[in-house]
Coordinates of C-alpha atoms and ligand atoms in Angstrom, one line a residue:
M190 CA -47.5 -4.0 -42.4
Y191 CA -49.7 -6.3 -40.3
R192 CA -49.6 -10.0 -40.3
S193 CA -51.9 -12.2 -38.3
V194 CA -50.0 -15.0 -36.6
S195 CA -53.1 -16.7 -35.2
K196 CA -52.4 -20.0 -37.0
R197 CA -49.2 -20.6 -35.2
L198 CA -49.8 -18.9 -31.8
T199 CA -52.9 -18.4 -29.7
A200 CA -55.7 -16.4 -31.2
L201 CA -55.6 -12.6 -30.8
L202 CA -51.8 -12.3 -31.3
A203 CA -50.3 -10.3 -34.1
I204 CA -47.1 -8.7 -35.1
L205 CA -46.9 -5.0 -36.0
S206 CA -44.1 -4.1 -38.3
Y207 CA -43.2 -0.6 -39.4
L208 CA -42.6 0.0 -43.1
N209 CA -38.9 0.0 -44.2
N210 CA -38.3 -3.1 -42.1
S211 CA -36.6 -5.8 -44.1
Q212 CA -38.4 -9.1 -44.7
S213 CA -36.0 -10.9 -42.4
Q214 CA -37.3 -8.9 -39.5
L215 CA -40.7 -10.2 -40.0
E216 CA -39.8 -13.6 -38.6
L217 CA -41.8 -14.7 -35.6
P218 CA -40.1 -14.5 -32.3
M219 CA -38.6 -17.8 -31.1
A220 CA -39.9 -17.5 -27.5
T221 CA -43.5 -18.4 -26.7
P222 CA -45.5 -15.3 -25.8
P223 CA -46.2 -14.7 -22.2
T224 CA -49.6 -16.0 -21.0
T225 CA -52.1 -13.3 -20.3
P226 CA -53.3 -13.2 -16.7
L227 CA -56.9 -13.4 -15.8
W228 CA -58.4 -9.8 -15.6
N229 CA -59.0 -10.1 -11.9
N230 CA -55.8 -11.8 -10.9
Y231 CA -54.7 -9.2 -8.4
T232 CA -51.7 -11.3 -7.3
H233 CA -50.4 -10.9 -10.8
S234 CA -51.2 -7.2 -11.2
K235 CA -49.8 -6.4 -7.8
S236 CA -46.5 -8.1 -8.5
F237 CA -46.4 -6.3 -11.8
S238 CA -47.0 -2.9 -10.3
Y239 CA -44.7 -3.3 -7.3
K240 CA -41.8 -4.0 -9.8
I241 CA -42.1 -0.7 -11.5
L242 CA -39.3 1.4 -10.1
A243 CA -37.6 4.7 -11.1
A244 CA -35.8 5.0 -14.4
K245 CA -32.1 5.8 -14.0
G246 CA -31.6 9.5 -13.3
T247 CA -35.0 10.1 -11.8
P248 CA -34.8 12.6 -9.0
K249 CA -35.4 11.2 -5.6
P250 CA -38.2 12.3 -3.3
S251 CA -37.4 14.4 -0.3
K252 CA -37.4 12.5 3.0
K253 CA -40.2 14.6 4.5
A254 CA -43.5 16.2 3.4
D255 CA -45.2 19.4 4.6
R256 CA -48.7 18.0 4.5
L257 CA -50.4 14.6 4.7
I258 CA -53.8 14.1 3.1
Q259 CA -55.5 10.7 3.6
L260 CA -58.3 10.0 1.3
L261 CA -60.7 7.2 2.1
N262 CA -62.4 5.9 -1.0
T263 CA -65.9 4.6 -0.3
Q264 CA -68.9 3.6 -2.4
N265 CA -72.1 5.2 -1.1
R266 CA -75.6 6.0 -2.0
I267 CA -77.5 9.3 -2.4
D268 CA -81.2 9.1 -3.0
G269 CA -80.8 5.5 -4.3
F270 CA -78.0 6.4 -6.7
I271 CA -74.6 4.8 -6.3
K272 CA -71.8 7.3 -5.7
W273 CA -68.1 7.3 -4.8
S274 CA -66.8 9.6 -2.0
L275 CA -63.5 10.8 -0.6
N276 CA -63.6 11.3 3.1
N277 CA -67.4 11.1 2.8
V278 CA -67.7 13.8 0.2
S279 CA -68.8 12.9 -3.3
M280 CA -67.4 15.4 -5.8
V281 CA -69.9 17.5 -7.8
L282 CA -68.2 20.1 -10.1
P283 CA -69.7 23.6 -9.9
S284 CA -70.8 25.3 -13.1
T285 CA -68.2 28.0 -12.7
P286 CA -64.6 26.7 -13.3
Y287 CA -62.5 26.8 -10.1
L288 CA -59.7 28.8 -11.7
G289 CA -61.9 31.8 -12.4
S290 CA -63.8 31.5 -9.1
L291 CA -60.5 31.6 -7.2
R292 CA -58.7 34.2 -9.3
Y293 CA -61.6 36.7 -9.1
S294 CA -62.7 35.7 -5.6
L295 CA -66.3 35.0 -6.8
K296 CA -68.5 34.4 -3.8
G297 CA -70.8 31.4 -3.9
A298 CA -69.3 29.9 -7.0
F299 CA -68.5 26.7 -5.2
D300 CA -69.2 25.3 -1.8
Q301 CA -66.6 26.7 0.5
K302 CA -66.7 23.9 3.0
K303 CA -63.0 22.8 3.2
P304 CA -62.6 19.0 2.6
R305 CA -60.9 17.1 5.3
D306 CA -57.3 15.8 5.3
R307 CA -58.3 12.8 7.5
F308 CA -61.2 10.4 7.9
G309 CA -62.6 8.8 11.0
A310 CA -60.0 6.6 12.7
N311 CA -62.6 3.9 13.5
Y312 CA -63.7 3.3 9.9
N313 CA -63.5 -0.4 9.1
V314 CA -62.1 -0.6 5.5
M315 CA -62.9 -4.4 5.4
K316 CA -66.7 -3.9 5.7
P317 CA -69.4 -2.2 3.8
P318 CA -70.1 1.3 5.2
I319 CA -72.3 1.1 8.3
N320 CA -74.3 4.1 7.0
P321 CA -73.9 4.2 3.2
N322 CA -75.3 7.8 3.0
T323 CA -72.8 10.5 2.0
T324 CA -72.8 14.1 1.1
T325 CA -71.7 16.1 -2.0
G326 CA -69.2 18.9 -2.2
S327 CA -66.7 20.7 -4.3
N328 CA -63.7 18.8 -2.8
L329 CA -61.3 21.7 -3.4
Y330 CA -58.0 21.4 -1.5
E331 CA -55.9 24.6 -1.4
I332 CA -52.3 23.6 -1.4
K333 CA -49.4 25.9 -0.4
L334 CA -47.2 26.7 -3.5
N335 CA -44.0 24.7 -3.6
S336 CA -44.9 22.6 -0.6
T337 CA -44.4 18.8 -0.6
V338 CA -47.6 16.9 -0.2
D339 CA -48.2 13.3 0.6
I340 CA -51.5 11.7 -0.3
I341 CA -52.5 8.3 1.0
L342 CA -55.2 6.8 -1.1
Q343 CA -57.1 4.4 1.1
N344 CA -59.3 1.7 -0.5
A345 CA -62.2 0.1 1.4
N346 CA -65.0 -2.3 1.0
A347 CA -67.7 -1.2 -1.5
L348 CA -71.5 -1.4 -0.8
A349 CA -71.7 -5.1 -1.3
E350 CA -70.1 -7.4 1.3
N351 CA -66.6 -8.8 0.3
V352 CA -66.3 -6.5 -2.7
S353 CA -63.5 -3.9 -3.1
E354 CA -62.7 -2.5 -6.5
I355 CA -59.5 -1.3 -8.2
H356 CA -59.1 2.3 -9.2
P357 CA -56.4 4.0 -11.3
W358 CA -55.9 7.5 -9.8
H359 CA -54.6 10.2 -12.1
L360 CA -53.1 13.6 -11.1
H361 CA -53.1 16.5 -13.5
G362 CA -50.3 19.1 -13.6
H363 CA -47.7 17.0 -11.8
D364 CA -45.7 13.9 -11.7
F365 CA -45.7 12.2 -8.3
W366 CA -43.5 9.6 -6.7
V367 CA -45.2 6.3 -5.7
L368 CA -43.7 5.8 -2.3
G369 CA -45.4 2.5 -1.6
Y370 CA -48.4 0.2 -1.5
G371 CA -49.9 -1.8 1.3
E372 CA -52.8 -4.0 2.4
G373 CA -55.6 -3.0 4.6
L374 CA -55.7 0.2 6.6
F375 CA -52.6 2.5 6.3
R376 CA -50.8 2.9 9.7
K377 CA -48.2 5.4 10.7
K378 CA -45.6 2.7 11.0
D379 CA -46.0 2.0 7.2
V380 CA -44.0 5.1 6.6
S381 CA -40.9 3.0 7.4
R382 CA -41.6 1.0 4.3
F383 CA -41.7 3.9 1.9
N384 CA -39.3 3.7 -1.0
F385 CA -37.0 6.7 -1.0
E386 CA -34.3 4.9 -3.1
N387 CA -36.0 4.3 -6.5
A388 CA -39.6 5.5 -6.2
P389 CA -41.0 5.8 -9.8
L390 CA -42.3 9.1 -11.0
R391 CA -45.7 8.8 -12.5
N392 CA -49.0 10.6 -13.0
T393 CA -51.3 7.6 -12.5
A394 CA -51.2 5.0 -9.8
V395 CA -53.5 2.2 -8.9
I396 CA -55.1 1.4 -5.6
F397 CA -55.7 -2.3 -5.2
P398 CA -58.8 -3.8 -3.4
Y399 CA -58.6 -3.3 0.4
G400 CA -55.2 -1.6 0.0
W401 CA -53.5 1.8 0.1
T402 CA -51.1 3.6 -2.2
A403 CA -48.9 6.5 -1.0
I404 CA -47.8 9.2 -3.3
R405 CA -45.7 12.4 -2.9
F406 CA -45.5 15.5 -5.1
I407 CA -44.2 19.0 -5.1
A408 CA -46.9 21.6 -5.6
D409 CA -44.8 23.7 -7.9
N410 CA -47.2 24.2 -10.8
P411 CA -49.6 27.2 -10.3
G412 CA -53.1 26.2 -11.3
V413 CA -56.2 24.1 -10.5
W414 CA -55.6 20.4 -11.0
A415 CA -57.9 17.5 -10.9
F416 CA -57.0 14.3 -9.1
H417 CA -59.4 11.5 -9.8
C418 CA -60.1 7.9 -10.6
H419 CA -59.6 7.5 -14.3
I420 CA -62.5 5.0 -14.7
E421 CA -64.7 7.8 -16.1
P422 CA -68.0 6.5 -14.7
H423 CA -66.4 6.6 -11.2
L424 CA -65.3 10.2 -11.8
H425 CA -68.9 11.2 -12.7
M426 CA -70.1 9.4 -9.6
G427 CA -67.9 11.7 -7.6
M428 CA -64.5 10.0 -7.3
G429 CA -62.2 12.9 -7.4
V430 CA -60.8 15.9 -5.7
V431 CA -59.3 19.2 -7.0
L432 CA -56.0 20.8 -5.9
A433 CA -55.4 24.5 -6.2
E434 CA -51.9 26.1 -5.8
G435 CA -50.4 29.5 -6.6
I436 CA -53.5 30.8 -8.3
D437 CA -52.2 34.4 -8.3
L438 CA -49.2 33.3 -10.4
V439 CA -51.3 31.8 -13.2
K440 CA -50.3 34.1 -16.0
E441 CA -53.2 34.2 -18.5
I442 CA -56.4 32.4 -18.0
P443 CA -57.8 31.5 -21.5
K444 CA -61.2 33.0 -22.2
D445 CA -62.6 29.6 -22.9
A446 CA -61.8 28.5 -19.4
I447 CA -63.9 31.3 -17.9
S448 CA -66.8 31.5 -20.3
C449 CA -69.4 29.7 -18.2
G450 CA -71.1 30.1 -14.9
K451 CA -70.4 33.2 -12.8
T452 CA -67.3 34.0 -14.7
A453 CA -69.4 34.3 -17.9
N454 CA -71.6 36.9 -16.2
M455 CA -68.6 38.7 -15.0
L456 CA -67.1 38.9 -18.6
M457 CA -70.5 40.1 -20.0
N458 CA -70.7 42.8 -17.4
Q459 CA -67.2 43.9 -18.2
H460 CA -68.0 44.3 -21.9
G461 CA -71.2 46.2 -21.0
Ligands
LIG240 C1 -52.3 -15.3 -10.8 O1 -51.0 -14.8 -11.1 C2 -50.0 -15.4 -10.3 C3 -48.7 -14.6 -10.6 O2 -48.5 -14.4 -11.9 C4 -49.9 -16.9 -10.8 O3 -48.9 -17.5 -10.1 C5 -51.2 -17.5 -10.5 O4 -51.2 -18.9 -11.0 C6 -52.4 -16.8 -11.1 N1 -53.7 -17.3 -10.6 C7 -54.6 -17.7 -11.4 C8 -55.9 -18.2 -10.8 O5 -54.6 -17.6 -12.6
LIG241 C1 -80.0 7.7 4.3 O1 -80.6 8.6 3.4 C2 -82.0 8.3 3.2 C3 -82.5 9.3 2.1 O2 -81.9 9.1 0.9 C4 -82.8 8.3 4.4 O3 -84.1 7.9 4.2 C5 -82.2 7.4 5.5 O4 -82.8 7.5 6.7 C6 -80.7 7.7 5.6 N1 -80.1 6.7 6.5 C7 -79.4 7.0 7.6 C8 -78.9 5.8 8.4 O5 -79.1 8.1 7.9
LIG242 C1 -71.1 10.3 5.8 O1 -72.1 11.3 5.8 C2 -73.4 10.8 6.0 C3 -74.4 12.0 5.8 O2 -74.0 13.1 6.5 C4 -73.5 10.3 7.4 O3 -74.7 9.8 7.7 C5 -72.5 9.1 7.5 O4 -72.4 8.6 8.8 C6 -71.1 9.6 7.1 N1 -70.2 8.4 7.1 C7 -68.9 8.5 7.4 C8 -68.1 7.3 7.2 O5 -68.4 9.5 7.9
LIG243 C1 -41.5 28.2 -6.0 O1 -40.5 27.5 -6.7 C2 -40.1 28.1 -7.9 C3 -39.2 27.2 -8.7 O2 -38.5 26.4 -7.8 C4 -39.5 29.5 -7.6 O3 -39.1 30.1 -8.8 C5 -40.5 30.3 -6.9 O4 -39.9 31.5 -6.5 C6 -41.1 29.6 -5.7 N1 -42.2 30.4 -5.2 C7 -42.5 30.5 -3.9 C8 -43.7 31.3 -3.5 O5 -41.9 29.9 -3.0
LIG244 C1 -67.8 -12.7 3.0 O1 -66.7 -13.4 3.4 C2 -66.8 -14.0 4.6 C3 -65.4 -14.6 5.0 O2 -64.8 -15.2 3.9 C4 -67.9 -15.1 4.6 O3 -68.0 -15.7 5.8 C5 -69.2 -14.4 4.1 O4 -70.2 -15.4 4.0 C6 -69.0 -13.6 2.8 N1 -70.2 -12.9 2.5 C7 -70.8 -12.9 1.3 C8 -72.0 -12.1 1.2 O5 -70.3 -13.5 0.4
LIG245 CU1 -62.6 4.1 -9.7

């Protein structure tokens, strides 16, 4: 049952009560409800996020990783359209799904240019890009199966001066440890601040304006996995990469996953 309590408390508050609850449990709580922070109060949202630690029994991250990928998040322009890029490549998904392209070694199914693990050391994350132009690409990272991978998501100033946005990054196929957050440009010495004691395991982590977020995961799930900003318009503007690991171990690729692009042609030819 649902009961509006707007008369007694601030508007937009309600109590949800599951059936079977006795009437006495419908009493309003004695404490005043917490005040809602302003949507753009990053002081509040940072202190909230930083306090999320591992649940008891969560496995701890290993002390070292096999690979470090640093992804600079920038807002750019291509032919007048606003895009988002990672290390200066705005993701455009090819018409042939990666899983089929990789498994059947289809040539030309996506752009083979390997995306970079680093971005230019001189990039000023506090300023708009000097040259807002960017390029497009498939952003496919091939990851060694069972390796431990660190990704530092580096935020930066957007196109407009003094603007940096917030992005919830979501990884498919894995949970990752959130090792830490920081302000400004990530530096090597920031590793000393990583949380190895009670780093939470999650599949989504935020990057705050002008900040960085460090995550670690074990690439132990054969497949092709998207890693992207979960603000959907940002994803469609290119804010994502794709991770591929252990493709030869993927047991059965569902037909639906290979029924377009070059894999569709391949299937049709097979069936004569
Ligand atoms: C933002 O949140 C912090 C921490 O909760 C609070 O102390 C501060 O008053 C808030 N600022 C504004 C402008 O609401
Ligand atoms: C950016 O790209 C546009 C075409 O969209 C071009 O006219 C312009 O010269 C480029 N700017 C720089 C600095 O390369
Ligand atoms: C990004 O790529 C564009 C087009 O190639 C180039 O003009 C620009 O300088 C690059 N920016 C960075 C930060 O590498
Ligand atoms: C990867 O790890 C899994 C589970 O830990 C193990 O079964 C498998 O043999 C490993 N594969 C490789 C190629 O190391
Ligand atoms: C950006 O911030 C700086 C420093 O606070 C200020 O001097 C400058 O006027 C701001 N620019 C804009 C466009 O708001
Ligand atoms: Cu975003």
